[in-house]
Amino acid sequence: MAMIISEALENGLTVAIEEQPWNPGVSMVLLVPVGAVSDPLERQGSASMLETWLWKGAGGRDARAFADALDALGVRRSSGTGVEYTVFAASLLPESLAEVLELYADLVMRPLLPEEAFESVRALALQEIVAIKDQPPRKLMRRLRREVFASPHGQPVEGVEETVRAMSAADVYEEYRRRYGGRGSVLALAGGVAANTVLTMVRELFASWSGGSPQAPQVKLSPMHSFHEQQQTEQVQIGLFFKDVPPGHYDFYAARLAAEILSGGFSSRLFSEIREKRSLVYSVSATPGSLKGFGYLSAYASTMPERASETLTALRDEIARLSDGVSREELDRAKISIRSDLVLSGESSHARAAALARDIYILGYARTLEDLEAEVVDVTLERINLFLRNHPYDRPWTGTLGPVEVV
């Protein structure tokens, strides 16, 4: 069983290491609590723009020199911004860890943020916003989030065209100074490294990282309602959003297993009932999600305009039917699927580092794979059916996009 060692530095940075002696590599994920939820209203999109801008040079190296330094160490890297946080990830050989940690410390603590590169950052952000207009499913689900949340959790990660065009380099630099810091950030590593050695490196490199993002606001929801967005498309897009139990809740994995029964592959209820038996849609799915202190289930379908009303009714009814209970066969199949995903994620040091970082951000502590598997196994048929009776998925926010209104 892999061991997890964690430590909170005085500056508020939490470090977590999962030792995997059998693993010849190591992955790390630096999670910084800077996301769309902490973007000021007039600076929506600034967190995402910052993530792009940071890679334009750091620690005295310009963008090319910084990239060359990472390439010379064989680093496979990525980054991304979401609703609540930005992550910077790297996979590498253990013998390169000290140098890579130093480069990532430069990235978040000593970025150049060159003003001459800012217009290219803005151009990329605007391209992302424009591209959404040509992606009806994404456009609908983006709008649905805005309709559901009364808090900034509904703000789009990529921002809106008006704010992205209006922000100056000085505005976005101010957001870096205000929000980037050790407080609330998480550095998680998994792989063939010794925790004590890693902790010594991290203390030396990150102890002086001061400041941090203000605490994120609590989730607030709008009253449940429906909306339609008119657009001349070949198909009608349908989206539903249900409030669910939050991470850490006793029934969290009962809810996850229910979502797997609903939409986990070709034998799932939505696929077999709505697509295969009734041929209403080509694409249908239900996806669980979570934020700090909040859980949800979203559902999506696309269909021809003449079948949109029937599809919406069928989608709502099939999800609501969960309250009638699930069979032992369905539960066993869902457990095998989720446990398989857990086992496969254990083979990936990147997946484990990402899971550790998210656990600490969301829950305040990290869980081993064995902990997670035990939570899944502990869900009995009686328990999941009691949960589904007491927690019916029958009151969604509903959105549609297309040439006909069906809500």
C-alpha positions as a Python dict, from the first residue, in 0.01 Angstrom:
ca = {
    (1, 'M'): (0, 0, 0),
    (2, 'A'): (137, 343, -97),
    (3, 'M'): (206, 582, 189),
    (4, 'I'): (99, 947, 182),
    (5, 'I'): (300, 1204, 377),
    (6, 'S'): (175, 1560, 400),
    (7, 'E'): (294, 1881, 561),
    (8, 'A'): (159, 2235, 578),
    (9, 'L'): (429, 2502, 547),
    (10, 'E'): (410, 2823, 747),
    (11, 'N'): (311, 3019, 437),
    (12, 'G'): (-3, 2805, 391),
    (13, 'L'): (127, 2578, 114),
    (14, 'T'): (32, 2214, 172),
    (15, 'V'): (269, 1948, 39),
    (16, 'A'): (157, 1586, -12),
    (17, 'I'): (374, 1298, -134),
    (18, 'E'): (265, 947, -220),
    (19, 'E'): (572, 726, -217),
    (20, 'Q'): (567, 462, -492),
    (21, 'P'): (900, 275, -466),
    (22, 'W'): (811, 58, -766),
    (23, 'N'): (759, 357, -995),
    (24, 'P'): (1057, 470, -1210),
    (25, 'G'): (901, 813, -1264),
    (26, 'V'): (742, 1091, -1063),
    (27, 'S'): (459, 1335, -1130),
    (28, 'M'): (371, 1656, -954),
    (29, 'V'): (71, 1886, -958),
    (30, 'L'): (82, 2239, -822),
    (31, 'L'): (-273, 2355, -750),
    (32, 'V'): (-321, 2728, -698),
    (33, 'P'): (-669, 2841, -585),
    (34, 'V'): (-703, 3094, -867),
    (35, 'G'): (-999, 3023, -1092),
    (36, 'A'): (-1306, 3180, -1247),
    (37, 'V'): (-1480, 3196, -909),
    (38, 'S'): (-1225, 3449, -783),
    (39, 'D'): (-1223, 3661, -1100),
    (40, 'P'): (-1367, 4006, -1026),
    (41, 'L'): (-1681, 4072, -1230),
    (42, 'E'): (-1504, 4336, -1439),
    (43, 'R'): (-1203, 4105, -1492),
    (44, 'Q'): (-1372, 3779, -1587),
    (45, 'G'): (-1119, 3559, -1765),
    (46, 'S'): (-817, 3698, -1579),
    (47, 'A'): (-733, 3366, -1407),
    (48, 'S'): (-722, 3185, -1741),
    (49, 'M'): (-519, 3464, -1905),
    (50, 'L'): (-273, 3455, -1617),
    (51, 'E'): (-213, 3084, -1663),
    (52, 'T'): (-116, 3147, -2027),
    (53, 'W'): (90, 3457, -1948),
    (54, 'L'): (296, 3285, -1677),
    (55, 'W'): (452, 3054, -1937),
    (56, 'K'): (598, 3354, -2123),
    (57, 'G'): (912, 3341, -1912),
    (58, 'A'): (1021, 3314, -1550),
    (59, 'G'): (1325, 3333, -1325),
    (60, 'G'): (1527, 3540, -1571),
    (61, 'R'): (1455, 3309, -1867),
    (62, 'D'): (1237, 3422, -2155),
    (63, 'A'): (962, 3191, -2285),
    (64, 'R'): (1194, 2999, -2520),
    (65, 'A'): (1470, 2957, -2264),
    (66, 'F'): (1223, 2845, -2000),
    (67, 'A'): (1070, 2586, -2234),
    (68, 'D'): (1417, 2469, -2339),
    (69, 'A'): (1516, 2419, -1974),
    (70, 'L'): (1216, 2195, -1914),
    (71, 'D'): (1265, 2007, -2240),
    (72, 'A'): (1630, 1941, -2153),
    (73, 'L'): (1509, 1766, -1838),
    (74, 'G'): (1256, 1554, -2028),
    (75, 'V'): (956, 1710, -1856),
    (76, 'R'): (607, 1629, -1983),
    (77, 'R'): (402, 1926, -1870),
    (78, 'S'): (56, 2076, -1883),
    (79, 'S'): (-154, 2340, -1714),
    (80, 'G'): (-513, 2450, -1702),
    (81, 'T'): (-758, 2681, -1528),
    (82, 'G'): (-1100, 2581, -1398),
    (83, 'V'): (-1381, 2722, -1190),
    (84, 'E'): (-1194, 2705, -858),
    (85, 'Y'): (-824, 2668, -930),
    (86, 'T'): (-534, 2656, -1175),
    (87, 'V'): (-305, 2354, -1197),
    (88, 'F'): (51, 2322, -1324),
    (89, 'A'): (152, 1960, -1380),
    (90, 'A'): (475, 1781, -1470),
    (91, 'S'): (590, 1421, -1516),
    (92, 'L'): (963, 1350, -1508),
    (93, 'L'): (1249, 1129, -1396),
    (94, 'P'): (1317, 1140, -1020),
    (95, 'E'): (1678, 1251, -1069),
    (96, 'S'): (1553, 1572, -1233),
    (97, 'L'): (1309, 1663, -956),
    (98, 'A'): (1522, 1924, -777),
    (99, 'E'): (1578, 2122, -1098),
    (100, 'V'): (1216, 2094, -1207),
    (101, 'L'): (1087, 2210, -868),
    (102, 'E'): (1315, 2512, -895),
    (103, 'L'): (1177, 2593, -1241),
    (104, 'Y'): (818, 2563, -1121),
    (105, 'A'): (898, 2782, -822),
    (106, 'D'): (1023, 3042, -1071),
    (107, 'L'): (706, 2998, -1277),
    (108, 'V'): (465, 3092, -997),
    (109, 'M'): (691, 3308, -775),
    (110, 'R'): (912, 3494, -1024),
    (111, 'P'): (730, 3513, -1359),
    (112, 'L'): (843, 3775, -1609),
    (113, 'L'): (487, 3851, -1731),
    (114, 'P'): (631, 4050, -2023),
    (115, 'E'): (401, 4326, -2140),
    (116, 'E'): (498, 4268, -2504),
    (117, 'A'): (349, 3915, -2482),
    (118, 'F'): (17, 4027, -2337),
    (119, 'E'): (-160, 4092, -2668),
    (120, 'S'): (-93, 3736, -2781),
    (121, 'V'): (-241, 3615, -2450),
    (122, 'R'): (-550, 3829, -2512),
    (123, 'A'): (-579, 3701, -2872),
    (124, 'L'): (-576, 3339, -2754),
    (125, 'A'): (-843, 3414, -2493),
    (126, 'L'): (-1066, 3581, -2752),
    (127, 'Q'): (-1024, 3287, -2991),
    (128, 'E'): (-1142, 3053, -2716),
    (129, 'I'): (-1453, 3266, -2654),
    (130, 'V'): (-1536, 3292, -3024),
    (131, 'A'): (-1489, 2916, -3071),
    (132, 'I'): (-1767, 2844, -2819),
    (133, 'K'): (-2020, 3005, -3053),
    (134, 'D'): (-1953, 2724, -3301),
    (135, 'Q'): (-1992, 2451, -3035),
    (136, 'P'): (-2362, 2434, -2939),
    (137, 'P'): (-2323, 2168, -2665),
    (138, 'R'): (-2053, 2365, -2491),
    (139, 'K'): (-2241, 2691, -2540),
    (140, 'L'): (-2553, 2545, -2377),
    (141, 'M'): (-2376, 2394, -2075),
    (142, 'R'): (-2183, 2719, -2023),
    (143, 'R'): (-2512, 2911, -2018),
    (144, 'L'): (-2670, 2650, -1790),
    (145, 'R'): (-2399, 2703, -1527),
    (146, 'R'): (-2459, 3078, -1537),
    (147, 'E'): (-2832, 3020, -1490),
    (148, 'V'): (-2784, 2777, -1197),
    (149, 'F'): (-2537, 2967, -983),
    (150, 'A'): (-2616, 3297, -816),
    (151, 'S'): (-2256, 3303, -687),
    (152, 'P'): (-1948, 3355, -910),
    (153, 'H'): (-1925, 2977, -963),
    (154, 'G'): (-2125, 3035, -1281),
    (155, 'Q'): (-1870, 3273, -1431),
    (156, 'P'): (-1713, 3128, -1747),
    (157, 'V'): (-1350, 3023, -1708),
    (158, 'E'): (-1252, 3181, -2039),
    (159, 'G'): (-1425, 3505, -1945),
    (160, 'V'): (-1650, 3713, -2165),
    (161, 'E'): (-1550, 3913, -2470),
    (162, 'E'): (-1619, 4253, -2310),
    (163, 'T'): (-1390, 4200, -2009),
    (164, 'V'): (-1114, 4025, -2204),
    (165, 'R'): (-1101, 4314, -2450),
    (166, 'A'): (-1111, 4575, -2172),
    (167, 'M'): (-840, 4437, -1943),
    (168, 'S'): (-492, 4583, -1967),
    (169, 'A'): (-164, 4411, -1887),
    (170, 'A'): (-154, 4614, -1565),
    (171, 'D'): (-500, 4486, -1467),
    (172, 'V'): (-403, 4122, -1510),
    (173, 'Y'): (-67, 4176, -1340),
    (174, 'E'): (-258, 4319, -1044),
    (175, 'E'): (-460, 3997, -1031),
    (176, 'Y'): (-136, 3798, -1015),
    (177, 'R'): (-11, 4010, -725),
    (178, 'R'): (-343, 3982, -546),
    (179, 'R'): (-417, 3614, -590),
    (180, 'Y'): (-100, 3407, -644),
    (181, 'G'): (74, 3285, -329),
    (182, 'G'): (138, 2990, -102),
    (183, 'R'): (-172, 3032, 113),
    (184, 'G'): (-428, 2772, 7),
    (185, 'S'): (-206, 2622, -264),
    (186, 'V'): (-125, 2251, -281),
    (187, 'L'): (184, 2077, -419),
    (188, 'A'): (124, 1703, -464),
    (189, 'L'): (372, 1444, -588),
    (190, 'A'): (345, 1072, -659),
    (191, 'G'): (614, 834, -776),
    (192, 'G'): (953, 690, -699),
    (193, 'V'): (1074, 953, -455),
    (194, 'A'): (1143, 970, -82),
    (195, 'A'): (908, 1203, 102),
    (196, 'N'): (1171, 1344, 338),
    (197, 'T'): (1397, 1439, 47),
    (198, 'V'): (1109, 1607, -137),
    (199, 'L'): (997, 1799, 170),
    (200, 'T'): (1348, 1937, 218),
    (201, 'M'): (1354, 2060, -143),
    (202, 'V'): (1008, 2216, -120),
    (203, 'R'): (1082, 2398, 206),
    (204, 'E'): (1391, 2555, 53),
    (205, 'L'): (1224, 2658, -272),
    (206, 'F'): (869, 2757, -170),
    (207, 'A'): (890, 2876, 193),
    (208, 'S'): (918, 3241, 84),
    (209, 'W'): (608, 3225, -141),
    (210, 'S'): (390, 3472, 46),
    (211, 'G'): (30, 3584, -1),
    (212, 'G'): (-245, 3387, -165),
    (213, 'S'): (-590, 3405, -316),
    (214, 'P'): (-878, 3538, -107),
    (215, 'Q'): (-1113, 3270, 23),
    (216, 'A'): (-1362, 3159, -240),
    (217, 'P'): (-1726, 3255, -184),
    (218, 'Q'): (-1984, 3001, -74),
    (219, 'V'): (-2194, 2838, -344),
    (220, 'K'): (-2528, 3011, -392),
    (221, 'L'): (-2797, 2888, -628),
    (222, 'S'): (-3066, 3066, -824),
    (223, 'P'): (-3429, 2948, -794),
    (224, 'M'): (-3491, 2646, -1016),
    (225, 'H'): (-3610, 2752, -1360),
    (226, 'S'): (-3595, 2674, -1730),
    (227, 'F'): (-3465, 2873, -2026),
    (228, 'H'): (-3432, 2845, -2402),
    (229, 'E'): (-3167, 3003, -2624),
    (230, 'Q'): (-3276, 3046, -2982),
    (231, 'Q'): (-3018, 2943, -3244),
    (232, 'Q'): (-3055, 2803, -3594),
    (233, 'T'): (-2891, 2465, -3553),
    (234, 'E'): (-2962, 2122, -3703),
    (235, 'Q'): (-3024, 1973, -3359),
    (236, 'V'): (-3170, 2084, -3028),
    (237, 'Q'): (-2932, 2069, -2732),
    (238, 'I'): (-3082, 1979, -2394),
    (239, 'G'): (-2916, 2027, -2055),
    (240, 'L'): (-3030, 1943, -1702),
    (241, 'F'): (-2862, 2031, -1372),
    (242, 'F'): (-2942, 1868, -1035),
    (243, 'K'): (-2811, 1956, -692),
    (244, 'D'): (-2638, 1655, -533),
    (245, 'V'): (-2453, 1559, -215),
    (246, 'P'): (-2110, 1723, -166),
    (247, 'P'): (-1767, 1554, -147),
    (248, 'G'): (-1708, 1402, 195),
    (249, 'H'): (-2079, 1329, 247),
    (250, 'Y'): (-2167, 981, 374),
    (251, 'D'): (-2366, 912, 56),
    (252, 'F'): (-2118, 1064, -190),
    (253, 'Y'): (-2027, 728, -340),
    (254, 'A'): (-2389, 613, -342),
    (255, 'A'): (-2452, 914, -567),
    (256, 'R'): (-2148, 834, -782),
    (257, 'L'): (-2262, 474, -826),
    (258, 'A'): (-2611, 595, -921),
    (259, 'A'): (-2456, 820, -1188),
    (260, 'E'): (-2258, 523, -1319),
    (261, 'I'): (-2576, 315, -1343),
    (262, 'L'): (-2742, 602, -1523),
    (263, 'S'): (-2467, 681, -1773),
    (264, 'G'): (-2169, 448, -1736),
    (265, 'G'): (-2126, 287, -2075),
    (266, 'F'): (-2334, 97, -2329),
    (267, 'S'): (-2531, -95, -2066),
    (268, 'S'): (-2632, 222, -1877),
    (269, 'R'): (-2994, 326, -1844),
    (270, 'L'): (-2973, 643, -2052),
    (271, 'F'): (-2792, 477, -2341),
    (272, 'S'): (-3007, 164, -2351),
    (273, 'E'): (-3345, 332, -2291),
    (274, 'I'): (-3320, 665, -2471),
    (275, 'R'): (-3081, 585, -2754),
    (276, 'E'): (-3102, 213, -2822),
    (277, 'K'): (-3466, 132, -2744),
    (278, 'R'): (-3634, 458, -2844),
    (279, 'S'): (-3378, 596, -3092),
    (280, 'L'): (-3441, 950, -2971),
    (281, 'V'): (-3081, 1069, -2965),
    (282, 'Y'): (-2733, 1003, -3091),
    (283, 'S'): (-2566, 1151, -2783),
    (284, 'V'): (-2692, 1130, -2423),
    (285, 'S'): (-2504, 1138, -2093),
    (286, 'A'): (-2515, 1225, -1724),
    (287, 'T'): (-2202, 1346, -1549),
    (288, 'P'): (-2138, 1393, -1176),
    (289, 'G'): (-1933, 1691, -1064),
    (290, 'S'): (-1828, 1871, -751),
    (291, 'L'): (-1696, 2196, -611),
    (292, 'K'): (-1573, 2264, -260),
    (293, 'G'): (-1873, 2191, -39),
    (294, 'F'): (-2111, 2126, -328),
    (295, 'G'): (-2203, 1833, -554),
    (296, 'Y'): (-2411, 1817, -869),
    (297, 'L'): (-2526, 1595, -1154),
    (298, 'S'): (-2559, 1736, -1505),
    (299, 'A'): (-2724, 1563, -1800),
    (300, 'Y'): (-2704, 1632, -2173),
    (301, 'A'): (-2877, 1515, -2488),
    (302, 'S'): (-2896, 1630, -2849),
    (303, 'T'): (-3178, 1541, -3086),
    (304, 'M'): (-3370, 1649, -3393),
    (305, 'P'): (-3613, 1943, -3342),
    (306, 'E'): (-3923, 1730, -3406),
    (307, 'R'): (-3818, 1490, -3127),
    (308, 'A'): (-3693, 1748, -2877),
    (309, 'S'): (-4002, 1757, -2657),
    (310, 'E'): (-4022, 1378, -2636),
    (311, 'T'): (-3648, 1357, -2562),
    (312, 'L'): (-3664, 1613, -2283),
    (313, 'T'): (-3952, 1427, -2118),
    (314, 'A'): (-3776, 1091, -2156),
    (315, 'L'): (-3450, 1228, -2013),
    (316, 'R'): (-3623, 1377, -1709),
    (317, 'D'): (-3831, 1064, -1652),
    (318, 'E'): (-3539, 823, -1681),
    (319, 'I'): (-3332, 1018, -1429),
    (320, 'A'): (-3627, 1054, -1191),
    (321, 'R'): (-3684, 675, -1216),
    (322, 'L'): (-3369, 624, -1007),
    (323, 'S'): (-3586, 690, -700),
    (324, 'D'): (-3759, 356, -768),
    (325, 'G'): (-3428, 185, -691),
    (326, 'V'): (-3156, -5, -875),
    (327, 'S'): (-3096, -378, -909),
    (328, 'R'): (-2811, -577, -758),
    (329, 'E'): (-2682, -650, -1107),
    (330, 'E'): (-2670, -277, -1187),
    (331, 'L'): (-2492, -197, -860),
    (332, 'D'): (-2236, -474, -902),
    (333, 'R'): (-2160, -362, -1257),
    (334, 'A'): (-2121, 2, -1143),
    (335, 'K'): (-1889, -101, -860),
    (336, 'I'): (-1667, -298, -1097),
    (337, 'S'): (-1649, 0, -1334),
    (338, 'I'): (-1554, 251, -1066),
    (339, 'R'): (-1308, 13, -900),
    (340, 'S'): (-1147, -53, -1239),
    (341, 'D'): (-1103, 321, -1288),
    (342, 'L'): (-941, 345, -944),
    (343, 'V'): (-700, 59, -1015),
    (344, 'L'): (-600, 208, -1350),
    (345, 'S'): (-551, 553, -1196),
    (346, 'G'): (-315, 391, -945),
    (347, 'E'): (-90, 297, -1237),
    (348, 'S'): (-58, 665, -1333),
    (349, 'S'): (156, 885, -1110),
    (350, 'H'): (-1, 1190, -1273),
    (351, 'A'): (-353, 1074, -1189),
    (352, 'R'): (-253, 1008, -830),
    (353, 'A'): (-81, 1347, -789),
    (354, 'A'): (-388, 1521, -933),
    (355, 'A'): (-618, 1326, -700),
    (356, 'L'): (-406, 1412, -395),
    (357, 'A'): (-407, 1782, -482),
    (358, 'R'): (-782, 1789, -539),
    (359, 'D'): (-853, 1592, -220),
    (360, 'I'): (-656, 1837, -10),
    (361, 'Y'): (-818, 2137, -176),
    (362, 'I'): (-1174, 2000, -153),
    (363, 'L'): (-1164, 1792, 168),
    (364, 'G'): (-857, 1916, 354),
    (365, 'Y'): (-693, 1571, 355),
    (366, 'A'): (-567, 1311, 107),
    (367, 'R'): (-705, 960, 58),
    (368, 'T'): (-523, 647, -57),
    (369, 'L'): (-659, 427, -334),
    (370, 'E'): (-747, 173, -66),
    (371, 'D'): (-953, 437, 115),
    (372, 'L'): (-1145, 516, -204),
    (373, 'E'): (-1205, 154, -294),
    (374, 'A'): (-1335, 83, 56),
    (375, 'E'): (-1587, 366, 23),
    (376, 'V'): (-1717, 215, -301),
    (377, 'V'): (-1733, -139, -163),
    (378, 'D'): (-1919, -22, 148),
    (379, 'V'): (-2222, 93, -53),
    (380, 'T'): (-2480, -184, -21),
    (381, 'L'): (-2793, -230, -229),
    (382, 'E'): (-3007, -128, 67),
    (383, 'R'): (-2800, 183, 126),
    (384, 'I'): (-2803, 311, -232),
    (385, 'N'): (-3176, 249, -270),
    (386, 'L'): (-3248, 429, 58),
    (387, 'F'): (-3038, 721, -66),
    (388, 'L'): (-3223, 731, -398),
    (389, 'R'): (-3565, 723, -227),
    (390, 'N'): (-3467, 1010, 1),
    (391, 'H'): (-3279, 1205, -266),
    (392, 'P'): (-3488, 1197, -584),
    (393, 'Y'): (-3340, 1357, -896),
    (394, 'D'): (-3666, 1520, -1000),
    (395, 'R'): (-3618, 1897, -977),
    (396, 'P'): (-3362, 2012, -1234),
    (397, 'W'): (-3267, 2343, -1381),
    (398, 'T'): (-3339, 2294, -1752),
    (399, 'G'): (-3191, 2460, -2058),
    (400, 'T'): (-3233, 2409, -2430),
    (401, 'L'): (-3061, 2559, -2731),
    (402, 'G'): (-3178, 2531, -3090),
    (403, 'P'): (-3442, 2633, -3344),
    (404, 'V'): (-3746, 2527, -3137),
    (405, 'E'): (-3838, 2600, -2777),
    (406, 'V'): (-3926, 2291, -2576),
    (407, 'V'): (-3886, 2391, -2207),
}
